[in-house]
Structures are given as structure tokens and as C-alpha cells.
């Protein structure tokens, strides 16, 4: 069982006191509840002893005892003899539902409905399936024709690629896991951006890496920090999102790409570029070439955003020896990507330029609509200009993201609080807001946010049942 120290818990709780619930113990309980709901305190984790947490937070022990008591009563903590207080989910919580009950808006996800082209492509793929039914169907690297198509798309993007340099995965998340299994050992350092994609942090934690954070903001990558971190820590890997970084939407300039890869190769660092968002190009600025065109880098791709999150196909582009190592180790994790889904993607890739144009139009409408509404409703928020991606990384001006998230839940709007995208509780001033939804839903979300914003710091938040969802 993993244990959170009082210090770590204190970091995760930063700013909890500002939540002006009627009583301190309720504010503390609320914040701990949010941390359990959004996975920053994983279920099964032992919380610090009451006395230690009280000392860390500089509150009386009675406050912590009462907060733990309230959580216990709500089913969020259990006391295990000899093990202290362990994070739990209430029995009645709809665990891991990905289809929130009607009326709840799930803005924890930066996602879109399926491309309209999908249904017909699935029918064509089903018609092709009989050709494959004589084969065993287990395949660790992917169908040759799909690998060739993916390689061709890289070549068209200016990065000549051979089909042998592509391995088809079950989405980008799986690609991250396969790469970490192959490239890192427990205790290795991993350079990561902050903020970053939360499920990558989870995978890096699970792999036992020590994360070395480098910040990305409205001004882009912190270059001196990037240089220093690479040089001082020689991380085994660097996990980066150079194209429409999630959540900030930033694009890494070409000169930074070349410099970064040069430094990384000198330190023996394998650079992984997650390009899941790369094709979500709204204003069609001329993007730099894919990272691997500037030096050695492993690329991750996916159709999760372009086609649909429900088509679980992604890929890794790397040198042949690494592709071989990944394929050899893969069978401990899974036995290959489903053939039918690969065929669906194979049907869609020839239409991809049209699909991406349609995606860009939808995202442009959402981005422009949400920009205008936010400017009217929240003039004090800093909403960045982004030319791609699915989200705004908004500076709220106050460290209240967790409070706002809790208050919004009570209004039927699920949000991922800023700290979900950081390490150790950073980013309480920030909120990631997706603009990838229809305008009617964006309007409902802003209405809910208006009410929630008025309530931040003013009320005791009602107990909810902790609807859990992945943050993508
Ligand atoms: C940066 C990033 N990487 C990986 C993923 C996971 O993608 P997939 O659905 O292909 O597993 C996401 C999903 O949101 C993402 O934003």
C-alpha cells in the first residue's frame, strides 16, 4: 500500500484554506475529496496520520480529525487497523463511468464526437475483413498496409519514413506504456513538461521514473531550464508534446527542436514526442516538421482526436532496432491491435486531409465561440490565443481552480482542476477548458461556470457522489 507523507499531502492541498467553507474541517474534507475523485490521491493510498497532517498544515489536530471523520462518513476513507486512514470511493459512487448521466457535462475530456466519415469506413473495413480471417490475427507490429500508409503520411509531412519504422499500438496511451517498458528502469529520470497530459504522468509514475519538470507557458518552453535540466540530470527519456502541447496549445519553434535534440543526443536522452494533438491545426499555421526531422526522436501518433477516441489505434515511429525491442517485449502487455480497427483506420487514412479540415472547422467554431463568451463572462481571466489543439489553458488570476472545480460539479459540470496537469499541486491558478464541444454545450458550461465562480469561496459545497472520469 502506498503512503502519502504529510509533506506531499500538504503540497497537494496547497490553497485549501482559501476555500471559505463555513468550517475549516469541511474545506479540508472537500479538497481531499476532490483529490481522491480526480485520482491525485489514488484509491488505496494511506493518508498521513492526523497529528502529522495537522502539524504540516499548521491547524489543530481536531480540524484534521473532523475532516477525516467527515470523509469516513461519506465513504471516502476507511480506517484499517494498523494502517491508518486509506482513501476509498463511496460504495454508491458510479466508478469509472465514461458516460455521465444525462444532464452532466463532462469537460474533463478534450474530445470530439466521431468524424462523420467513420461509420462508412467501418462498413468498408468489415467488408475487407474476410480476407484476413484465415490468419491467426495476432500481430505485434500492425498490418503491413496500415504501417505503409502511416509511413507515407510522415513522408508527406516531410519526414521520410519506412513501414519498418512504424509499430501500430492500441492508441497513444498504450504507445507511452510500451515505450516506457522498453526504455526506462525504476529510478531513471524522465524529463517532462509542466503542465502536461495527466495520464502520461501516471504512466511515468507507474514506471517508477523520477520526473524532472520543465515549464511550458504562454511564452512557450522555458529554454534555459530545458538546457539545464538535460545537462545536469541526463534523463533517460524526455516526454514532450512539441505540436499543440496539451493543455497549453503551444508549438515548439523549429530552432528549439534542433537545439533540444542536439543537447539530448549528447546526454544520451531518448526524446519522445507525443503528436496526439499535432493534426488539430485550426488556423493552419505552417508547422515545423515533425520533431524526428531535426534529429533522433521517437514519435507517438494516434487517431484518438482526428477520428474518434473509441477507435483505439495509435502508433510509434522509431528506428528499426527500437521497434524490434518494443515488439519483442509487447506480448507481456497485449497481443496486438485488433485487426478490424486497423482496417477502419486504413480506410480512413486516404481521406485524412478532408477529415482534418472538417475537424479544424468544428474546433475553430468552438474556440471562437468560447473566446467570446469567456471574454464577456470572465473579463478577469487570461484566455490565451491558440491556433490548434482542443483546449484553453486559462489563468484564473487566483489560486482557486480546485474550488471552482468542486463548485462546478455541483452545477453539473465536470472539470479537471489545474493541478491535475502538474506535479505536486502546482497550477491552482489554472483551468483547462476544452472548446471541442458544440456551441450549445459550451454555453451551458459557461452558464455553470458563472454560477460556480460566484460560489467560489462563499459556500459550503454539497456532497456529491464522485463521478470519476479519465482526463484526456
Ligand atoms: C497528449 C496525449 N497523449 C495521449 C493521449 C491518449 O490518446 P489515445 O486515445 O490514442 O490513447 C491523449 C488523449 O487525450 C493525449 O492528449
GROMACS .gro file of C-alpha atoms and ligand atoms in nm:
model
  488
    1UNK     CA    1   0.000   0.000   0.000
    2UNK     CA    2   0.147   0.338  -0.092
    3UNK     CA    3   0.158   0.610   0.168
    4UNK     CA    4   0.137   0.983   0.124
    5UNK     CA    5   0.366   1.175   0.352
    6UNK     CA    6   0.234   1.480   0.535
    7UNK     CA    7   0.461   1.695   0.318
    8UNK     CA    8   0.331   1.551  -0.010
    9UNK     CA    9  -0.026   1.586   0.114
   10UNK     CA   10   0.044   1.944   0.214
   11UNK     CA   11   0.166   2.017  -0.140
   12UNK     CA   12  -0.143   1.861  -0.294
   13UNK     CA   13  -0.358   2.064  -0.057
   14UNK     CA   14  -0.197   2.397  -0.134
   15UNK     CA   15  -0.452   2.678  -0.109
   16UNK     CA   16  -0.715   2.461   0.062
   17UNK     CA   17  -0.771   2.719   0.333
   18UNK     CA   18  -0.889   2.978   0.083
   19UNK     CA   19  -1.195   2.764   0.030
   20UNK     CA   20  -1.416   2.963   0.262
   21UNK     CA   21  -1.646   2.684   0.367
   22UNK     CA   22  -1.816   2.761   0.693
   23UNK     CA   23  -1.566   2.547   0.880
   24UNK     CA   24  -1.201   2.466   0.816
   25UNK     CA   25  -1.258   2.094   0.855
   26UNK     CA   26  -1.519   2.099   0.573
   27UNK     CA   27  -1.283   2.288   0.342
   28UNK     CA   28  -1.015   2.032   0.415
   29UNK     CA   29  -1.251   1.740   0.362
   30UNK     CA   30  -1.376   1.893   0.034
   31UNK     CA   31  -1.027   1.933  -0.102
   32UNK     CA   32  -0.923   1.581  -0.003
   33UNK     CA   33  -1.240   1.451  -0.166
   34UNK     CA   34  -1.153   1.625  -0.494
   35UNK     CA   35  -0.801   1.484  -0.481
   36UNK     CA   36  -0.945   1.133  -0.447
   37UNK     CA   37  -1.208   1.192  -0.719
   38UNK     CA   38  -0.958   1.311  -0.976
   39UNK     CA   39  -0.700   1.049  -0.893
   40UNK     CA   40  -0.431   1.271  -0.747
   41UNK     CA   41  -0.473   1.064  -0.432
   42UNK     CA   42  -0.515   0.716  -0.580
   43UNK     CA   43  -0.771   0.489  -0.415
   44UNK     CA   44  -0.592   0.260  -0.171
   45UNK     CA   45  -0.338   0.524  -0.066
   46UNK     CA   46  -0.272   0.567   0.305
   47UNK     CA   47  -0.315   0.925   0.420
   48UNK     CA   48  -0.081   1.077   0.677
   49UNK     CA   49  -0.157   1.038   1.045
   50UNK     CA   50  -0.383   1.310   1.180
   51UNK     CA   51  -0.120   1.462   1.405
   52UNK     CA   52   0.139   1.480   1.126
   53UNK     CA   53  -0.100   1.638   0.881
   54UNK     CA   54  -0.216   1.888   1.144
   55UNK     CA   55   0.146   1.993   1.204
   56UNK     CA   56   0.214   2.017   0.831
   57UNK     CA   57  -0.094   2.232   0.769
   58UNK     CA   58  -0.049   2.431   1.090
   59UNK     CA   59  -0.403   2.357   1.208
   60UNK     CA   60  -0.532   2.194   1.521
   61UNK     CA   61  -0.550   1.819   1.529
   62UNK     CA   62  -0.926   1.848   1.586
   63UNK     CA   63  -0.962   2.003   1.238
   64UNK     CA   64  -0.791   1.707   1.071
   65UNK     CA   65  -0.979   1.457   1.289
   66UNK     CA   66  -1.309   1.618   1.194
   67UNK     CA   67  -1.215   1.629   0.822
   68UNK     CA   68  -1.114   1.263   0.823
   69UNK     CA   69  -1.434   1.186   1.016
   70UNK     CA   70  -1.648   1.360   0.751
   71UNK     CA   71  -1.470   1.172   0.474
   72UNK     CA   72  -1.511   0.843   0.659
   73UNK     CA   73  -1.880   0.909   0.700
   74UNK     CA   74  -1.915   0.983   0.327
   75UNK     CA   75  -1.729   0.663   0.237
   76UNK     CA   76  -1.412   0.838   0.113
   77UNK     CA   77  -1.182   0.696   0.381
   78UNK     CA   78  -1.166   0.371   0.570
   79UNK     CA   79  -0.970   0.302   0.881
   80UNK     CA   80  -0.766  -0.011   0.852
   81UNK     CA   81  -0.635  -0.146   1.181
   82UNK     CA   82  -0.264  -0.075   1.196
   83UNK     CA   83  -0.269   0.104   0.861
   84UNK     CA   84  -0.435   0.434   0.941
   85UNK     CA   85  -0.677   0.603   0.702
   86UNK     CA   86  -0.695   0.475   0.349
   87UNK     CA   87  -0.853   0.656   0.050
   88UNK     CA   88  -1.164   0.484  -0.081
   89UNK     CA   89  -1.459   0.553  -0.307
   90UNK     CA   90  -1.808   0.552  -0.166
   91UNK     CA   91  -1.991   0.229  -0.248
   92UNK     CA   92  -2.256   0.425  -0.430
   93UNK     CA   93  -2.012   0.619  -0.650
   94UNK     CA   94  -2.055   0.538  -1.018
   95UNK     CA   95  -1.698   0.418  -1.056
   96UNK     CA   96  -1.512   0.488  -1.377
   97UNK     CA   97  -1.818   0.574  -1.575
   98UNK     CA   98  -1.729   0.724  -1.909
   99UNK     CA   99  -2.091   0.806  -1.994
  100UNK     CA  100  -2.205   1.059  -1.739
  101UNK     CA  101  -2.575   1.054  -1.667
  102UNK     CA  102  -2.777   1.287  -1.883
  103UNK     CA  103  -2.752   1.647  -1.787
  104UNK     CA  104  -2.392   1.623  -1.668
  105UNK     CA  105  -2.141   1.795  -1.893
  106UNK     CA  106  -1.807   1.617  -1.888
  107UNK     CA  107  -1.542   1.878  -1.967
  108UNK     CA  108  -1.267   1.670  -1.807
  109UNK     CA  109  -1.212   1.537  -2.159
  110UNK     CA  110  -1.074   1.727  -2.452
  111UNK     CA  111  -1.254   1.513  -2.704
  112UNK     CA  112  -1.487   1.529  -3.002
  113UNK     CA  113  -1.764   1.311  -3.135
  114UNK     CA  114  -1.656   1.067  -3.408
  115UNK     CA  115  -1.580   1.202  -3.752
  116UNK     CA  116  -1.888   1.163  -3.976
  117UNK     CA  117  -1.671   0.953  -4.212
  118UNK     CA  118  -1.629   0.678  -3.953
  119UNK     CA  119  -1.950   0.476  -4.000
  120UNK     CA  120  -1.900   0.422  -4.373
  121UNK     CA  121  -1.530   0.340  -4.321
  122UNK     CA  122  -1.626   0.078  -4.061
  123UNK     CA  123  -1.860  -0.085  -4.314
  124UNK     CA  124  -1.590  -0.094  -4.579
  125UNK     CA  125  -1.346  -0.237  -4.325
  126UNK     CA  126  -1.594  -0.509  -4.227
  127UNK     CA  127  -1.629  -0.599  -4.595
  128UNK     CA  128  -1.248  -0.639  -4.617
  129UNK     CA  129  -1.225  -0.849  -4.302
  130UNK     CA  130  -1.287  -1.192  -4.467
  131UNK     CA  131  -0.950  -1.155  -4.647
  132UNK     CA  132  -0.782  -1.170  -4.306
  133UNK     CA  133  -0.983  -1.437  -4.132
  134UNK     CA  134  -0.752  -1.719  -4.242
  135UNK     CA  135  -0.463  -1.558  -4.048
  136UNK     CA  136  -0.413  -1.610  -3.674
  137UNK     CA  137  -0.494  -1.240  -3.621
  138UNK     CA  138  -0.228  -1.186  -3.352
  139UNK     CA  139   0.014  -0.931  -3.477
  140UNK     CA  140   0.261  -0.732  -3.269
  141UNK     CA  141   0.363  -0.468  -3.521
  142UNK     CA  142   0.047  -0.395  -3.719
  143UNK     CA  143  -0.093  -0.476  -4.063
  144UNK     CA  144   0.168  -0.415  -4.334
  145UNK     CA  145  -0.067  -0.198  -4.541
  146UNK     CA  146  -0.152   0.023  -4.243
  147UNK     CA  147   0.214   0.061  -4.146
  148UNK     CA  148   0.288   0.162  -4.505
  149UNK     CA  149   0.007   0.421  -4.502
  150UNK     CA  150   0.125   0.568  -4.172
  151UNK     CA  151   0.482   0.581  -4.304
  152UNK     CA  152   0.356   0.758  -4.617
  153UNK     CA  153   0.183   1.026  -4.411
  154UNK     CA  154   0.509   1.103  -4.231
  155UNK     CA  155   0.686   1.117  -4.565
  156UNK     CA  156   0.421   1.362  -4.691
  157UNK     CA  157   0.476   1.571  -4.375
  158UNK     CA  158   0.843   1.599  -4.468
  159UNK     CA  159   0.984   1.309  -4.267
  160UNK     CA  160   1.075   1.019  -4.497
  161UNK     CA  161   0.967   0.702  -4.320
  162UNK     CA  162   0.984   0.332  -4.393
  163UNK     CA  163   0.699   0.098  -4.289
  164UNK     CA  164   0.950  -0.095  -4.073
  165UNK     CA  165   0.990   0.217  -3.862
  166UNK     CA  166   0.624   0.204  -3.757
  167UNK     CA  167   0.458  -0.014  -3.492
  168UNK     CA  168   0.080   0.004  -3.455
  169UNK     CA  169  -0.047   0.027  -3.097
  170UNK     CA  170  -0.379   0.038  -2.914
  171UNK     CA  171  -0.386   0.417  -2.901
  172UNK     CA  172  -0.126   0.669  -2.789
  173UNK     CA  173  -0.162   0.585  -2.420
  174UNK     CA  174  -0.058   0.228  -2.495
  175UNK     CA  175   0.230   0.361  -2.703
  176UNK     CA  176   0.352   0.559  -2.400
  177UNK     CA  177   0.334   0.248  -2.182
  178UNK     CA  178   0.516   0.029  -2.437
  179UNK     CA  179   0.792   0.287  -2.473
  180UNK     CA  180   0.838   0.326  -2.100
  181UNK     CA  181   0.854  -0.051  -2.052
  182UNK     CA  182   1.125  -0.066  -2.317
  183UNK     CA  183   1.327   0.245  -2.238
  184UNK     CA  184   1.327   0.307  -1.863
  185UNK     CA  185   1.403   0.125  -1.540
  186UNK     CA  186   1.275   0.218  -1.196
  187UNK     CA  187   1.462   0.520  -1.061
  188UNK     CA  188   1.553   0.656  -1.404
  189UNK     CA  189   1.498   1.024  -1.463
  190UNK     CA  190   1.234   1.141  -1.709
  191UNK     CA  191   1.218   1.498  -1.829
  192UNK     CA  192   0.856   1.613  -1.852
  193UNK     CA  193   0.677   1.931  -1.930
  194UNK     CA  194   0.465   2.105  -1.668
  195UNK     CA  195   0.181   2.131  -1.730
  196UNK     CA  196   0.141   1.806  -1.921
  197UNK     CA  197  -0.103   1.531  -2.008
  198UNK     CA  198  -0.201   1.371  -1.675
  199UNK     CA  199  -0.215   1.009  -1.792
  200UNK     CA  200   0.144   1.038  -1.913
  201UNK     CA  201   0.243   1.143  -1.559
  202UNK     CA  202   0.054   0.839  -1.430
  203UNK     CA  203   0.240   0.609  -1.669
  204UNK     CA  204   0.572   0.767  -1.573
  205UNK     CA  205   0.493   0.722  -1.204
  206UNK     CA  206   0.392   0.362  -1.258
  207UNK     CA  207   0.722   0.302  -1.438
  208UNK     CA  208   0.900   0.432  -1.127
  209UNK     CA  209   1.068   0.726  -1.300
  210UNK     CA  210   1.186   1.037  -1.121
  211UNK     CA  211   1.033   1.327  -1.305
  212UNK     CA  212   1.236   1.633  -1.396
  213UNK     CA  213   0.991   1.914  -1.474
  214UNK     CA  214   1.038   2.186  -1.732
  215UNK     CA  215   0.776   2.453  -1.770
  216UNK     CA  216   0.566   2.542  -2.072
  217UNK     CA  217   0.364   2.862  -2.062
  218UNK     CA  218   0.208   3.117  -2.294
  219UNK     CA  219   0.565   3.209  -2.379
  220UNK     CA  220   0.645   2.855  -2.487
  221UNK     CA  221   0.915   2.628  -2.349
  222UNK     CA  222   1.149   2.755  -2.079
  223UNK     CA  223   1.464   2.707  -2.283
  224UNK     CA  224   1.728   2.778  -2.016
  225UNK     CA  225   1.552   2.532  -1.783
  226UNK     CA  226   1.530   2.275  -2.060
  227UNK     CA  227   1.902   2.307  -2.129
  228UNK     CA  228   1.999   2.296  -1.763
  229UNK     CA  229   1.777   2.000  -1.681
  230UNK     CA  230   1.911   1.799  -1.971
  231UNK     CA  231   2.270   1.883  -1.889
  232UNK     CA  232   2.250   1.843  -1.513
  233UNK     CA  233   2.030   1.536  -1.488
  234UNK     CA  234   2.097   1.345  -1.815
  235UNK     CA  235   1.749   1.195  -1.806
  236UNK     CA  236   1.692   0.855  -1.967
  237UNK     CA  237   1.398   0.994  -2.160
  238UNK     CA  238   1.220   1.320  -2.227
  239UNK     CA  239   0.844   1.305  -2.288
  240UNK     CA  240   0.732   1.615  -2.480
  241UNK     CA  241   0.444   1.748  -2.689
  242UNK     CA  242   0.601   1.987  -2.941
  243UNK     CA  243   0.288   2.027  -3.156
  244UNK     CA  244  -0.017   2.184  -2.991
  245UNK     CA  245   0.101   2.089  -2.648
  246UNK     CA  246  -0.176   1.959  -2.420
  247UNK     CA  247  -0.302   2.167  -2.237
  248UNK     CA  248  -0.139   2.498  -2.347
  249UNK     CA  249  -0.171   2.463  -2.728
  250UNK     CA  250   0.191   2.581  -2.775
  251UNK     CA  251   0.402   2.483  -3.075
  252UNK     CA  252   0.777   2.438  -3.033
  253UNK     CA  253   0.972   2.651  -3.284
  254UNK     CA  254   1.198   2.473  -3.533
  255UNK     CA  255   1.518   2.621  -3.387
  256UNK     CA  256   1.428   2.493  -3.039
  257UNK     CA  257   1.358   2.147  -3.181
  258UNK     CA  258   1.702   2.123  -3.339
  259UNK     CA  259   1.878   2.258  -3.030
  260UNK     CA  260   1.686   2.026  -2.796
  261UNK     CA  261   1.769   1.715  -2.997
  262UNK     CA  262   2.131   1.813  -3.019
  263UNK     CA  263   2.155   1.852  -2.640
  264UNK     CA  264   1.958   1.534  -2.576
  265UNK     CA  265   2.177   1.323  -2.800
  266UNK     CA  266   2.486   1.447  -2.614
  267UNK     CA  267   2.330   1.344  -2.282
  268UNK     CA  268   2.209   1.005  -2.411
  269UNK     CA  269   1.846   1.108  -2.358
  270UNK     CA  270   1.581   0.945  -2.577
  271UNK     CA  271   1.329   1.213  -2.673
  272UNK     CA  272   0.969   1.101  -2.717
  273UNK     CA  273   0.735   1.343  -2.894
  274UNK     CA  274   0.367   1.272  -2.838
  275UNK     CA  275   0.195   1.402  -3.151
  276UNK     CA  276  -0.158   1.310  -3.049
  277UNK     CA  277  -0.267   1.674  -3.091
  278UNK     CA  278  -0.039   1.755  -3.385
  279UNK     CA  279  -0.308   1.737  -3.652
  280UNK     CA  280  -0.558   1.951  -3.462
  281UNK     CA  281  -0.448   2.250  -3.664
  282UNK     CA  282  -0.720   2.517  -3.655
  283UNK     CA  283  -0.567   2.817  -3.828
  284UNK     CA  284  -0.334   2.615  -4.044
  285UNK     CA  285  -0.015   2.793  -3.946
  286UNK     CA  286   0.280   2.631  -4.121
  287UNK     CA  287   0.401   2.394  -3.851
  288UNK     CA  288   0.765   2.298  -3.816
  289UNK     CA  289   0.846   1.950  -3.942
  290UNK     CA  290   0.780   1.656  -3.706
  291UNK     CA  291   1.040   1.651  -3.428
  292UNK     CA  292   1.226   1.350  -3.570
  293UNK     CA  293   1.313   1.553  -3.881
  294UNK     CA  294   1.558   1.754  -3.665
  295UNK     CA  295   1.749   1.464  -3.510
  296UNK     CA  296   1.687   1.142  -3.319
  297UNK     CA  297   1.339   1.131  -3.168
  298UNK     CA  298   1.067   0.874  -3.119
  299UNK     CA  299   0.721   0.984  -3.231
  300UNK     CA  300   0.382   0.877  -3.099
  301UNK     CA  301   0.069   0.923  -3.310
  302UNK     CA  302  -0.298   0.841  -3.272
  303UNK     CA  303  -0.636   0.872  -3.440
  304UNK     CA  304  -0.795   0.939  -3.099
  305UNK     CA  305  -0.856   1.306  -3.178
  306UNK     CA  306  -0.877   1.305  -3.557
  307UNK     CA  307  -1.115   1.009  -3.593
  308UNK     CA  308  -1.262   0.918  -3.254
  309UNK     CA  309  -1.145   0.823  -2.906
  310UNK     CA  310  -1.334   0.496  -2.950
  311UNK     CA  311  -1.112   0.377  -3.235
  312UNK     CA  312  -0.819   0.253  -3.031
  313UNK     CA  313  -0.540   0.281  -3.284
  314UNK     CA  314  -0.214   0.466  -3.239
  315UNK     CA  315   0.144   0.407  -3.338
  316UNK     CA  316   0.512   0.455  -3.261
  317UNK     CA  317   0.761   0.581  -3.518
  318UNK     CA  318   1.120   0.492  -3.424
  319UNK     CA  319   1.437   0.336  -3.561
  320UNK     CA  320   1.411  -0.032  -3.655
  321UNK     CA  321   1.612  -0.164  -3.354
  322UNK     CA  322   1.377   0.009  -3.108
  323UNK     CA  323   1.068  -0.106  -3.298
  324UNK     CA  324   1.208  -0.460  -3.275
  325UNK     CA  325   1.268  -0.432  -2.900
  326UNK     CA  326   0.919  -0.299  -2.839
  327UNK     CA  327   0.765  -0.575  -3.049
  328UNK     CA  328   0.965  -0.839  -2.860
  329UNK     CA  329   0.854  -0.710  -2.520
  330UNK     CA  330   0.496  -0.639  -2.620
  331UNK     CA  331   0.349  -0.982  -2.557
  332UNK     CA  332   0.371  -0.934  -2.181
  333UNK     CA  333   0.123  -0.647  -2.217
  334UNK     CA  334  -0.102  -0.740  -2.511
  335UNK     CA  335  -0.102  -0.948  -2.825
  336UNK     CA  336  -0.166  -0.684  -3.086
  337UNK     CA  337  -0.406  -0.420  -3.214
  338UNK     CA  338  -0.748  -0.550  -3.324
  339UNK     CA  339  -0.746  -0.619  -3.699
  340UNK     CA  340  -1.087  -0.466  -3.765
  341UNK     CA  341  -0.986  -0.136  -3.606
  342UNK     CA  342  -0.666  -0.129  -3.808
  343UNK     CA  343  -0.872  -0.182  -4.122
  344UNK     CA  344  -1.101   0.104  -4.026
  345UNK     CA  345  -0.802   0.336  -3.992
  346UNK     CA  346  -0.661   0.203  -4.317
  347UNK     CA  347  -0.990   0.301  -4.485
  348UNK     CA  348  -0.981   0.648  -4.331
  349UNK     CA  349  -0.620   0.748  -4.391
  350UNK     CA  350  -0.670   0.826  -4.762
  351UNK     CA  351  -0.946   1.072  -4.656
  352UNK     CA  352  -0.747   1.218  -4.369
  353UNK     CA  353  -0.690   1.561  -4.521
  354UNK     CA  354  -1.068   1.612  -4.560
  355UNK     CA  355  -1.131   1.476  -4.211
  356UNK     CA  356  -0.877   1.714  -4.062
  357UNK     CA  357  -1.027   2.010  -4.249
  358UNK     CA  358  -1.368   1.924  -4.101
  359UNK     CA  359  -1.212   1.886  -3.754
  360UNK     CA  360  -1.041   2.223  -3.793
  361UNK     CA  361  -1.373   2.390  -3.885
  362UNK     CA  362  -1.550   2.244  -3.581
  363UNK     CA  363  -1.266   2.343  -3.350
  364UNK     CA  364  -1.246   2.694  -3.494
  365UNK     CA  365  -1.617   2.747  -3.430
  366UNK     CA  366  -1.583   2.619  -3.074
  367UNK     CA  367  -1.269   2.818  -2.999
  368UNK     CA  368  -1.409   3.144  -3.132
  369UNK     CA  369  -1.743   3.098  -2.959
  370UNK     CA  370  -1.587   3.015  -2.624
  371UNK     CA  371  -1.336   3.301  -2.654
  372UNK     CA  372  -1.620   3.549  -2.700
  373UNK     CA  373  -1.832   3.406  -2.417
  374UNK     CA  374  -1.542   3.392  -2.173
  375UNK     CA  375  -1.444   3.750  -2.255
  376UNK     CA  376  -1.796   3.864  -2.165
  377UNK     CA  377  -1.843   3.650  -1.855
  378UNK     CA  378  -1.491   3.646  -1.711
  379UNK     CA  379  -1.300   3.954  -1.825
  380UNK     CA  380  -1.055   3.895  -1.540
  381UNK     CA  381  -0.945   3.557  -1.677
  382UNK     CA  382  -0.649   3.534  -1.915
  383UNK     CA  383  -0.760   3.321  -2.207
  384UNK     CA  384  -0.470   3.256  -2.445
  385UNK     CA  385  -0.485   3.273  -2.824
  386UNK     CA  386  -0.428   2.925  -2.963
  387UNK     CA  387  -0.407   2.817  -3.324
  388UNK     CA  388  -0.454   2.446  -3.262
  389UNK     CA  389  -0.527   2.176  -3.007
  390UNK     CA  390  -0.856   2.131  -2.825
  391UNK     CA  391  -0.816   2.336  -2.509
  392UNK     CA  392  -0.755   2.668  -2.343
  393UNK     CA  393  -0.515   2.680  -2.051
  394UNK     CA  394  -0.672   2.969  -1.864
  395UNK     CA  395  -0.509   3.178  -1.595
  396UNK     CA  396  -0.787   3.244  -1.342
  397UNK     CA  397  -0.589   3.515  -1.166
  398UNK     CA  398  -0.644   3.347  -0.828
  399UNK     CA  399  -0.538   3.011  -0.689
  400UNK     CA  400  -0.891   2.869  -0.687
  401UNK     CA  401  -0.900   2.603  -0.957
  402UNK     CA  402  -0.986   2.317  -0.721
  403UNK     CA  403  -1.257   2.520  -0.552
  404UNK     CA  404  -1.403   2.618  -0.887
  405UNK     CA  405  -1.394   2.255  -0.999
  406UNK     CA  406  -1.582   2.146  -0.688
  407UNK     CA  407  -1.837   2.424  -0.723
  408UNK     CA  408  -1.886   2.343  -1.093
  409UNK     CA  409  -1.956   1.977  -1.012
  410UNK     CA  410  -2.248   2.095  -0.807
  411UNK     CA  411  -2.374   2.272  -1.122
  412UNK     CA  412  -2.345   1.956  -1.331
  413UNK     CA  413  -2.016   2.049  -1.500
  414UNK     CA  414  -1.720   1.816  -1.457
  415UNK     CA  415  -1.383   1.988  -1.493
  416UNK     CA  416  -1.025   1.882  -1.445
  417UNK     CA  417  -0.865   2.123  -1.198
  418UNK     CA  418  -0.535   2.284  -1.298
  419UNK     CA  419  -0.321   2.080  -1.056
  420UNK     CA  420  -0.424   1.763  -1.238
  421UNK     CA  421  -0.187   1.880  -1.513
  422UNK     CA  422   0.106   1.944  -1.284
  423UNK     CA  423   0.324   1.770  -1.032
  424UNK     CA  424   0.283   1.818  -0.656
  425UNK     CA  425  -0.014   2.053  -0.656
  426UNK     CA  426   0.110   2.325  -0.892
  427UNK     CA  427  -0.132   2.518  -1.119
  428UNK     CA  428  -0.407   2.612  -0.873
  429UNK     CA  429  -0.437   2.934  -1.075
  430UNK     CA  430  -0.509   2.749  -1.399
  431UNK     CA  431  -0.802   2.572  -1.555
  432UNK     CA  432  -0.803   2.362  -1.870
  433UNK     CA  433  -1.119   2.425  -2.065
  434UNK     CA  434  -1.189   2.230  -2.386
  435UNK     CA  435  -1.351   2.415  -2.677
  436UNK     CA  436  -1.408   2.095  -2.876
  437UNK     CA  437  -1.780   2.071  -2.795
  438UNK     CA  438  -2.089   2.205  -2.976
  439UNK     CA  439  -2.169   2.568  -2.904
  440UNK     CA  440  -2.484   2.480  -2.708
  441UNK     CA  441  -2.274   2.271  -2.468
  442UNK     CA  442  -2.010   2.543  -2.444
  443UNK     CA  443  -2.286   2.788  -2.350
  444UNK     CA  444  -2.421   2.554  -2.082
  445UNK     CA  445  -2.070   2.510  -1.948
  446UNK     CA  446  -2.013   2.887  -1.926
  447UNK     CA  447  -2.352   2.929  -1.753
  448UNK     CA  448  -2.248   2.666  -1.498
  449UNK     CA  449  -1.908   2.831  -1.459
  450UNK     CA  450  -2.069   3.168  -1.390
  451UNK     CA  451  -2.269   3.023  -1.102
  452UNK     CA  452  -1.974   2.822  -0.977
  453UNK     CA  453  -1.743   3.125  -0.991
  454UNK     CA  454  -1.985   3.327  -0.778
  455UNK     CA  455  -1.992   3.044  -0.526
  456UNK     CA  456  -1.615   3.001  -0.501
  457UNK     CA  457  -1.514   3.099  -0.155
  458UNK     CA  458  -1.866   3.165  -0.037
  459UNK     CA  459  -2.050   2.845   0.042
  460UNK     CA  460  -2.021   2.501   0.189
  461UNK     CA  461  -2.014   2.271  -0.109
  462UNK     CA  462  -2.273   1.997  -0.122
  463UNK     CA  463  -2.157   1.635  -0.103
  464UNK     CA  464  -2.151   1.466  -0.442
  465UNK     CA  465  -2.102   1.108  -0.543
  466UNK     CA  466  -1.768   1.143  -0.710
  467UNK     CA  467  -1.830   1.070  -1.073
  468UNK     CA  468  -1.495   0.952  -1.199
  469UNK     CA  469  -1.365   1.000  -1.547
  470UNK     CA  470  -1.044   0.981  -1.745
  471UNK     CA  471  -0.888   1.318  -1.830
  472UNK     CA  472  -0.789   1.320  -2.196
  473LIG     C1  473  -0.116   1.419  -2.533
  473LIG     C2  474  -0.198   1.293  -2.534
  473LIG     N1  475  -0.135   1.175  -2.544
  473LIG     C3  476  -0.205   1.060  -2.544
  473LIG     C4  477  -0.341   1.059  -2.536
  473LIG     C5  478  -0.414   0.929  -2.538
  473LIG     O1  479  -0.452   0.903  -2.668
  473LIG     P1  480  -0.522   0.769  -2.712
  473LIG     O2  481  -0.669   0.790  -2.700
  473LIG     O3  482  -0.478   0.749  -2.854
  473LIG     O4  483  -0.472   0.658  -2.623
  473LIG     C6  484  -0.410   1.179  -2.527
  473LIG     C7  485  -0.554   1.182  -2.515
  473LIG     O5  486  -0.614   1.282  -2.487
  473LIG     C8  487  -0.336   1.300  -2.525
  473LIG     O6  488  -0.396   1.419  -2.516
   0.00000   0.00000   0.00000
